PDB file of C-alpha atoms in Angstrom:
ATOM      1  CA  UNK Y   1     -15.693 -31.133 -19.538  1.00 55.00           C
ATOM      2  CA  UNK Y   2     -15.693 -28.816 -16.446  1.00 64.00           C
ATOM      3  CA  UNK Y   3     -12.197 -29.176 -14.648  1.00 87.00           C
ATOM      4  CA  UNK Y   4     -13.101 -27.427 -11.575  1.00 94.00           C
ATOM      5  CA  UNK Y   5     -16.449 -27.996 -10.145  1.00 95.00           C
ATOM      6  CA  UNK Y   6     -17.531 -25.067  -7.085  1.00 96.00           C
ATOM      7  CA  UNK Y   7     -20.479 -25.695  -5.267  1.00 96.00           C
ATOM      8  CA  UNK Y   8     -22.724 -24.103  -3.957  1.00 97.00           C
ATOM      9  CA  UNK Y   9     -23.687 -21.964  -6.568  1.00 95.00           C
ATOM     10  CA  UNK Y  10     -25.365 -19.469  -3.945  1.00 96.00           C
ATOM     11  CA  UNK Y  11     -24.919 -19.255  -0.432  1.00 97.00           C
ATOM     12  CA  UNK Y  12     -26.845 -17.207   2.373  1.00 98.00           C
ATOM     13  CA  UNK Y  13     -25.023 -16.739   6.142  1.00 98.00           C
ATOM     14  CA  UNK Y  14     -26.087 -14.860   9.178  1.00 97.00           C
ATOM     15  CA  UNK Y  15     -23.430 -12.192   9.928  1.00 97.00           C
ATOM     16  CA  UNK Y  16     -20.616 -13.801  12.541  1.00 97.00           C
ATOM     17  CA  UNK Y  17     -21.455 -17.246  10.658  1.00 98.00           C
ATOM     18  CA  UNK Y  18     -18.928 -19.317   8.758  1.00 98.00           C
ATOM     19  CA  UNK Y  19     -19.322 -19.663   5.130  1.00 98.00           C
ATOM     20  CA  UNK Y  20     -17.668 -22.714   3.440  1.00 98.00           C
ATOM     21  CA  UNK Y  21     -17.598 -22.767  -0.307  1.00 98.00           C
ATOM     22  CA  UNK Y  22     -16.171 -26.121  -1.977  1.00 98.00           C
ATOM     23  CA  UNK Y  23     -14.206 -27.035  -5.013  1.00 98.00           C
ATOM     24  CA  UNK Y  24     -12.902 -30.293  -6.615  1.00 97.00           C
ATOM     25  CA  UNK Y  25     -10.704 -30.444  -9.380  1.00 96.00           C
ATOM     26  CA  UNK Y  26      -9.708 -33.493 -11.893  1.00 93.00           C
ATOM     27  CA  UNK Y  27      -6.345 -32.415 -13.551  1.00 90.00           C
ATOM     28  CA  UNK Y  28      -3.508 -34.053 -11.166  1.00 90.00           C
ATOM     29  CA  UNK Y  29      -1.005 -31.491 -12.936  1.00 88.00           C
ATOM     30  CA  UNK Y  30      -2.947 -28.681 -11.262  1.00 90.00           C
ATOM     31  CA  UNK Y  31       0.110 -27.047  -8.914  1.00 88.00           C
ATOM     32  CA  UNK Y  32      -1.773 -23.713  -7.884  1.00 90.00           C
ATOM     33  CA  UNK Y  33      -5.219 -23.071  -6.477  1.00 93.00           C
ATOM     34  CA  UNK Y  34      -6.177 -19.416  -5.675  1.00 94.00           C
ATOM     35  CA  UNK Y  35      -9.737 -18.006  -4.763  1.00 97.00           C
ATOM     36  CA  UNK Y  36     -10.657 -14.980  -6.306  1.00 97.00           C
ATOM     37  CA  UNK Y  37     -13.572 -12.446  -5.190  1.00 97.00           C
ATOM     38  CA  UNK Y  38     -15.593 -10.347  -7.332  1.00 96.00           C
ATOM     39  CA  UNK Y  39     -17.924  -7.507  -6.231  1.00 96.00           C
ATOM     40  CA  UNK Y  40     -21.079  -6.579  -8.537  1.00 92.00           C
ATOM     41  CA  UNK Y  41     -19.708  -3.907 -11.345  1.00 90.00           C
ATOM     42  CA  UNK Y  42     -15.751  -4.965 -10.508  1.00 94.00           C
ATOM     43  CA  UNK Y  43     -13.213  -7.704 -11.988  1.00 95.00           C
ATOM     44  CA  UNK Y  44     -12.392 -10.507  -9.604  1.00 96.00           C
ATOM     45  CA  UNK Y  45      -9.674 -10.052  -7.119  1.00 96.00           C
ATOM     46  CA  UNK Y  46      -7.317 -12.525  -5.732  1.00 94.00           C
ATOM     47  CA  UNK Y  47      -8.426 -12.989  -2.373  1.00 96.00           C
ATOM     48  CA  UNK Y  48      -5.862 -16.087  -1.102  1.00 95.00           C
ATOM     49  CA  UNK Y  49      -3.873 -19.217  -2.800  1.00 93.00           C
ATOM     50  CA  UNK Y  50      -2.413 -22.040  -1.879  1.00 92.00           C
ATOM     51  CA  UNK Y  51       0.011 -24.664  -2.944  1.00 89.00           C
ATOM     52  CA  UNK Y  52      -0.218 -28.434  -2.678  1.00 88.00           C
ATOM     53  CA  UNK Y  53       2.714 -28.524  -0.478  1.00 89.00           C
ATOM     54  CA  UNK Y  54       0.271 -27.421   2.180  1.00 91.00           C
ATOM     55  CA  UNK Y  55      -3.108 -28.847   3.392  1.00 94.00           C
ATOM     56  CA  UNK Y  56      -4.057 -25.073   5.139  1.00 96.00           C
ATOM     57  CA  UNK Y  57      -3.448 -21.598   4.390  1.00 96.00           C
ATOM     58  CA  UNK Y  58      -4.875 -18.724   6.619  1.00 97.00           C
ATOM     59  CA  UNK Y  59      -4.981 -15.153   6.099  1.00 96.00           C
ATOM     60  CA  UNK Y  60      -7.151 -13.481   8.168  1.00 97.00           C
ATOM     61  CA  UNK Y  61     -10.711 -14.632   8.136  1.00 98.00           C
ATOM     62  CA  UNK Y  62     -10.165 -16.296   5.250  1.00 98.00           C
ATOM     63  CA  UNK Y  63      -8.690 -20.010   5.190  1.00 98.00           C
ATOM     64  CA  UNK Y  64      -7.951 -22.418   2.314  1.00 97.00           C
ATOM     65  CA  UNK Y  65      -7.909 -26.072   3.437  1.00 96.00           C
ATOM     66  CA  UNK Y  66      -6.698 -28.501   0.519  1.00 96.00           C
ATOM     67  CA  UNK Y  67      -6.865 -32.440   0.382  1.00 95.00           C
ATOM     68  CA  UNK Y  68      -4.510 -33.601  -2.453  1.00 94.00           C
ATOM     69  CA  UNK Y  69      -5.626 -37.029  -2.249  1.00 94.00           C
ATOM     70  CA  UNK Y  70      -9.369 -36.273  -2.468  1.00 95.00           C
ATOM     71  CA  UNK Y  71      -8.371 -33.416  -5.044  1.00 95.00           C
ATOM     72  CA  UNK Y  72     -10.916 -31.129  -3.494  1.00 97.00           C
ATOM     73  CA  UNK Y  73     -10.007 -27.793  -1.657  1.00 97.00           C
ATOM     74  CA  UNK Y  74     -12.560 -25.262   0.155  1.00 98.00           C
ATOM     75  CA  UNK Y  75     -12.776 -21.615   1.366  1.00 98.00           C
ATOM     76  CA  UNK Y  76     -13.927 -20.892   4.705  1.00 98.00           C
ATOM     77  CA  UNK Y  77     -15.038 -17.225   5.740  1.00 98.00           C
ATOM     78  CA  UNK Y  78     -14.897 -16.896   9.513  1.00 98.00           C
ATOM     79  CA  UNK Y  79     -17.121 -14.177  11.288  1.00 98.00           C
ATOM     80  CA  UNK Y  80     -18.802 -13.551   7.884  1.00 98.00           C
ATOM     81  CA  UNK Y  81     -20.001  -9.952   7.274  1.00 98.00           C
ATOM     82  CA  UNK Y  82     -22.118  -7.812   5.023  1.00 97.00           C
ATOM     83  CA  UNK Y  83     -18.985  -6.623   3.342  1.00 97.00           C
ATOM     84  CA  UNK Y  84     -18.139  -9.887   2.364  1.00 98.00           C
ATOM     85  CA  UNK Y  85     -21.220 -10.265   0.117  1.00 98.00           C
ATOM     86  CA  UNK Y  86     -19.980 -11.073  -3.338  1.00 97.00           C
ATOM     87  CA  UNK Y  87     -19.212 -13.880  -5.788  1.00 96.00           C
ATOM     88  CA  UNK Y  88     -16.340 -16.215  -5.255  1.00 98.00           C
ATOM     89  CA  UNK Y  89     -14.375 -18.342  -7.667  1.00 97.00           C
ATOM     90  CA  UNK Y  90     -12.126 -20.883  -7.310  1.00 97.00           C
ATOM     91  CA  UNK Y  91      -9.380 -21.953  -9.622  1.00 94.00           C
ATOM     92  CA  UNK Y  92      -6.518 -23.827 -10.376  1.00 92.00           C
ATOM     93  CA  UNK Y  93      -3.560 -24.103 -13.078  1.00 88.00           C
ATOM     94  CA  UNK Y  94      -0.325 -25.910 -13.506  1.00 82.00           C
ATOM     95  CA  UNK Y  95       3.396 -23.952 -13.818  1.00 69.00           C
ATOM     96  CA  UNK Y  96       3.562 -23.001 -17.650  1.00 65.00           C
ATOM     97  CA  UNK Y  97       5.185 -19.546 -17.463  1.00 61.00           C
ATOM     98  CA  UNK Y  98       2.171 -17.540 -17.770  1.00 66.00           C
ATOM     99  CA  UNK Y  99      -1.126 -17.715 -16.242  1.00 71.00           C
ATOM    100  CA  UNK Y 100      -3.620 -20.622 -17.508  1.00 79.00           C
ATOM    101  CA  UNK Y 101      -6.420 -20.640 -14.533  1.00 87.00           C
ATOM    102  CA  UNK Y 102      -9.234 -23.041 -15.157  1.00 90.00           C
ATOM    103  CA  UNK Y 103     -12.098 -21.029 -12.871  1.00 93.00           C
ATOM    104  CA  UNK Y 104     -15.061 -22.689 -11.168  1.00 94.00           C
ATOM    105  CA  UNK Y 105     -18.526 -21.355 -11.965  1.00 94.00           C
ATOM    106  CA  UNK Y 106     -18.921 -18.996  -8.849  1.00 95.00           C
ATOM    107  CA  UNK Y 107     -20.507 -18.653  -5.618  1.00 96.00           C
ATOM    108  CA  UNK Y 108     -22.872 -15.801  -4.910  1.00 96.00           C
ATOM    109  CA  UNK Y 109     -22.408 -15.014  -1.234  1.00 98.00           C
ATOM    110  CA  UNK Y 110     -24.870 -12.984   0.920  1.00 98.00           C
ATOM    111  CA  UNK Y 111     -23.814 -12.194   4.146  1.00 98.00           C
ATOM    112  CA  UNK Y 112     -27.517 -11.069   6.010  1.00 96.00           C
ATOM    113  CA  UNK Y 113     -27.003  -8.224   8.638  1.00 91.00           C
TER     114      UNK Y 113
ATOM    115  CA  UNK I   1      -8.143   0.557  -8.300  1.00 75.00           C
ATOM    116  CA  UNK I   2      -6.414  -2.532  -9.571  1.00 78.00           C
ATOM    117  CA  UNK I   3      -3.755  -0.577 -12.184  1.00 94.00           C
ATOM    118  CA  UNK I   4      -5.728  -2.320 -15.410  1.00 97.00           C
ATOM    119  CA  UNK I   5      -7.883   0.315 -16.990  1.00 97.00           C
ATOM    120  CA  UNK I   6     -10.776  -1.111 -19.751  1.00 98.00           C
ATOM    121  CA  UNK I   7     -13.003   1.236 -21.714  1.00 97.00           C
ATOM    122  CA  UNK I   8     -15.696   1.384 -22.562  1.00 97.00           C
ATOM    123  CA  UNK I   9     -17.237   0.153 -19.355  1.00 96.00           C
ATOM    124  CA  UNK I  10     -20.595  -0.869 -21.476  1.00 97.00           C
ATOM    125  CA  UNK I  11     -20.996  -1.387 -24.957  1.00 96.00           C
ATOM    126  CA  UNK I  12     -24.402  -1.998 -27.085  1.00 95.00           C
ATOM    127  CA  UNK I  13     -23.675  -2.968 -30.537  1.00 92.00           C
ATOM    128  CA  UNK I  14     -25.694  -4.609 -33.644  1.00 89.00           C
ATOM    129  CA  UNK I  15     -24.289  -7.773 -35.646  1.00 87.00           C
ATOM    130  CA  UNK I  16     -23.053  -5.774 -38.213  1.00 86.00           C
ATOM    131  CA  UNK I  17     -20.908  -3.304 -36.361  1.00 87.00           C
ATOM    132  CA  UNK I  18     -17.188  -3.128 -35.853  1.00 93.00           C
ATOM    133  CA  UNK I  19     -16.473  -1.965 -32.521  1.00 95.00           C
ATOM    134  CA  UNK I  20     -13.083  -2.356 -30.211  1.00 97.00           C
ATOM    135  CA  UNK I  21     -12.661  -3.143 -26.547  1.00 98.00           C
ATOM    136  CA  UNK I  22      -9.445  -1.588 -24.910  1.00 98.00           C
ATOM    137  CA  UNK I  23      -7.499  -2.117 -22.238  1.00 98.00           C
ATOM    138  CA  UNK I  24      -4.369  -0.497 -20.279  1.00 98.00           C
ATOM    139  CA  UNK I  25      -2.399  -1.736 -17.446  1.00 97.00           C
ATOM    140  CA  UNK I  26       0.149   0.237 -15.259  1.00 95.00           C
ATOM    141  CA  UNK I  27       1.508  -2.253 -13.366  1.00 94.00           C
ATOM    142  CA  UNK I  28       4.513  -2.782 -15.565  1.00 93.00           C
ATOM    143  CA  UNK I  29       3.313  -6.239 -16.460  1.00 91.00           C
ATOM    144  CA  UNK I  30       4.196  -8.445 -19.381  1.00 89.00           C
ATOM    145  CA  UNK I  31       1.419 -11.042 -19.551  1.00 90.00           C
ATOM    146  CA  UNK I  32      -2.174  -9.515 -20.620  1.00 93.00           C
ATOM    147  CA  UNK I  33      -5.275 -11.452 -20.793  1.00 93.00           C
ATOM    148  CA  UNK I  34      -8.704 -11.431 -22.323  1.00 95.00           C
ATOM    149  CA  UNK I  35     -11.530 -13.460 -20.479  1.00 95.00           C
ATOM    150  CA  UNK I  36     -15.122 -13.829 -21.499  1.00 96.00           C
ATOM    151  CA  UNK I  37     -17.702 -13.993 -17.821  1.00 95.00           C
ATOM    152  CA  UNK I  38     -21.250 -15.086 -18.761  1.00 93.00           C
ATOM    153  CA  UNK I  39     -23.848 -15.607 -16.159  1.00 85.00           C
ATOM    154  CA  UNK I  40     -23.508 -19.128 -14.560  1.00 78.00           C
ATOM    155  CA  UNK I  41     -20.364 -20.103 -16.414  1.00 86.00           C
ATOM    156  CA  UNK I  42     -16.994 -20.102 -15.368  1.00 88.00           C
ATOM    157  CA  UNK I  43     -14.716 -17.065 -16.813  1.00 91.00           C
ATOM    158  CA  UNK I  44     -13.559 -18.235 -20.258  1.00 91.00           C
ATOM    159  CA  UNK I  45      -9.868 -17.264 -21.149  1.00 91.00           C
ATOM    160  CA  UNK I  46     -10.147 -16.473 -24.753  1.00 93.00           C
ATOM    161  CA  UNK I  47      -6.379 -14.653 -25.081  1.00 92.00           C
ATOM    162  CA  UNK I  48      -3.126 -14.655 -23.707  1.00 90.00           C
ATOM    163  CA  UNK I  49      -0.246 -12.430 -24.640  1.00 91.00           C
ATOM    164  CA  UNK I  50       3.210 -12.968 -23.274  1.00 84.00           C
ATOM    165  CA  UNK I  51       5.943 -10.680 -24.144  1.00 78.00           C
ATOM    166  CA  UNK I  52       3.776  -8.977 -26.598  1.00 76.00           C
ATOM    167  CA  UNK I  53       3.392 -12.415 -28.347  1.00 80.00           C
ATOM    168  CA  UNK I  54       0.157 -14.146 -28.513  1.00 78.00           C
ATOM    169  CA  UNK I  55       0.675 -17.862 -26.879  1.00 77.00           C
ATOM    170  CA  UNK I  56      -2.874 -19.097 -26.328  1.00 74.00           C
ATOM    171  CA  UNK I  57      -5.904 -19.039 -28.151  1.00 74.00           C
ATOM    172  CA  UNK I  58      -8.614 -21.096 -26.826  1.00 75.00           C
ATOM    173  CA  UNK I  59     -10.893 -21.821 -30.044  1.00 84.00           C
ATOM    174  CA  UNK I  60     -11.815 -18.194 -30.076  1.00 92.00           C
ATOM    175  CA  UNK I  61     -14.313 -17.693 -33.320  1.00 93.00           C
ATOM    176  CA  UNK I  62     -12.374 -15.116 -35.722  1.00 92.00           C
ATOM    177  CA  UNK I  63     -14.741 -12.409 -35.366  1.00 94.00           C
ATOM    178  CA  UNK I  64     -12.682 -11.508 -31.871  1.00 96.00           C
ATOM    179  CA  UNK I  65      -9.748 -10.444 -32.832  1.00 95.00           C
ATOM    180  CA  UNK I  66      -6.798  -9.673 -30.101  1.00 95.00           C
ATOM    181  CA  UNK I  67      -4.391  -6.824 -30.738  1.00 95.00           C
ATOM    182  CA  UNK I  68      -1.152  -6.266 -28.426  1.00 94.00           C
ATOM    183  CA  UNK I  69       0.919  -3.536 -29.517  1.00 93.00           C
ATOM    184  CA  UNK I  70       3.177  -2.928 -26.727  1.00 92.00           C
ATOM    185  CA  UNK I  71       3.305  -4.761 -23.192  1.00 90.00           C
ATOM    186  CA  UNK I  72       0.519  -2.030 -21.501  1.00 95.00           C
ATOM    187  CA  UNK I  73      -2.247  -2.097 -24.016  1.00 96.00           C
ATOM    188  CA  UNK I  74      -4.564  -5.009 -25.532  1.00 97.00           C
ATOM    189  CA  UNK I  75      -7.313  -4.634 -27.793  1.00 97.00           C
ATOM    190  CA  UNK I  76     -10.286  -6.895 -28.597  1.00 97.00           C
ATOM    191  CA  UNK I  77     -11.651  -5.925 -32.084  1.00 97.00           C
ATOM    192  CA  UNK I  78     -15.219  -7.215 -32.813  1.00 96.00           C
ATOM    193  CA  UNK I  79     -17.380  -7.977 -35.951  1.00 93.00           C
ATOM    194  CA  UNK I  80     -20.126  -9.497 -36.999  1.00 93.00           C
ATOM    195  CA  UNK I  81     -20.532 -10.718 -33.428  1.00 93.00           C
ATOM    196  CA  UNK I  82     -24.085 -12.782 -32.561  1.00 93.00           C
ATOM    197  CA  UNK I  83     -26.094 -11.965 -29.458  1.00 93.00           C
ATOM    198  CA  UNK I  84     -24.616 -15.238 -27.473  1.00 93.00           C
ATOM    199  CA  UNK I  85     -21.532 -13.222 -27.631  1.00 95.00           C
ATOM    200  CA  UNK I  86     -23.266 -10.605 -25.241  1.00 96.00           C
ATOM    201  CA  UNK I  87     -21.018 -10.997 -22.019  1.00 96.00           C
ATOM    202  CA  UNK I  88     -18.556  -9.411 -19.652  1.00 97.00           C
ATOM    203  CA  UNK I  89     -15.335  -9.080 -21.141  1.00 98.00           C
ATOM    204  CA  UNK I  90     -12.578  -8.791 -18.793  1.00 97.00           C
ATOM    205  CA  UNK I  91      -9.025  -7.911 -19.609  1.00 97.00           C
ATOM    206  CA  UNK I  92      -6.308  -8.902 -16.985  1.00 95.00           C
ATOM    207  CA  UNK I  93      -2.387  -8.800 -16.494  1.00 94.00           C
ATOM    208  CA  UNK I  94       0.486 -10.389 -14.491  1.00 90.00           C
ATOM    209  CA  UNK I  95       4.186 -10.648 -14.417  1.00 86.00           C
ATOM    210  CA  UNK I  96       5.679 -13.789 -15.658  1.00 78.00           C
ATOM    211  CA  UNK I  97       9.236 -14.534 -14.797  1.00 68.00           C
ATOM    212  CA  UNK I  98      10.791 -17.156 -17.033  1.00 62.00           C
ATOM    213  CA  UNK I  99       9.138 -20.328 -16.455  1.00 56.00           C
ATOM    214  CA  UNK I 100       8.178 -19.620 -13.047  1.00 55.00           C
ATOM    215  CA  UNK I 101       4.409 -19.166 -12.976  1.00 54.00           C
ATOM    216  CA  UNK I 102       3.459 -15.769 -11.175  1.00 54.00           C
ATOM    217  CA  UNK I 103      -0.273 -16.690 -10.823  1.00 68.00           C
ATOM    218  CA  UNK I 104      -1.610 -13.394  -9.632  1.00 85.00           C
ATOM    219  CA  UNK I 105      -4.125 -11.788 -12.005  1.00 91.00           C
ATOM    220  CA  UNK I 106      -5.030  -8.161 -11.944  1.00 94.00           C
ATOM    221  CA  UNK I 107      -8.333  -8.012 -13.636  1.00 96.00           C
ATOM    222  CA  UNK I 108      -9.877  -4.726 -15.264  1.00 97.00           C
ATOM    223  CA  UNK I 109     -13.583  -3.684 -14.323  1.00 97.00           C
ATOM    224  CA  UNK I 110     -14.834  -5.069 -17.678  1.00 97.00           C
ATOM    225  CA  UNK I 111     -16.679  -4.153 -20.672  1.00 97.00           C
ATOM    226  CA  UNK I 112     -20.425  -5.376 -20.424  1.00 97.00           C
ATOM    227  CA  UNK I 113     -21.018  -5.996 -24.010  1.00 96.00           C
ATOM    228  CA  UNK I 114     -24.691  -6.394 -25.351  1.00 95.00           C
ATOM    229  CA  UNK I 115     -25.268  -7.370 -29.065  1.00 94.00           C
ATOM    230  CA  UNK I 116     -28.474  -6.975 -30.958  1.00 91.00           C
TER     231      UNK I 116
END
């Protein structure tokens, strides 16, 4: 059973465009929703995260939108740049004293020049 | 760099070999993790060590054996692996404070394992 469903699997966006990646979760006990960014040959790195007490969080060009009732959250990358080309993973977890993140399958983003 | 170092970066082994993956974190964290990353699959949590005690073992086959001798080092001992075990194995660390989850994981660059 896949607890976090991510779409699309891959995405091509023109430079300057908006990249949107969506995730849906099933476990209502989840209370932490991060996005990780992974470049080839590197491990994932935390990009931005949100907790369900807010509906949106923005950090620079990256925004998470969160819809608790729909159990969905999404990553928006504004003014996408070629350097944003990477694989993006959404994840979710519940408070347990140590990390128990459940990851989505990932979205490979390519930003064309 | 993330402060989490994994060696080797690449490993090719036969099904009868025994090898070990090493992870070292320089961040002063008290929790360490092994993840398996396969193509087109979600990252799979394999093992969690919190304060040097194993707290999670997600139904991982016994041919994978973790070891955490101290809070800075984590090993994954491999023996009689199968070709389907070929994947990128990622180590991560985090700082846990009591029951409050500090979720930020710091990943190493991984060991790309090929089992022939």
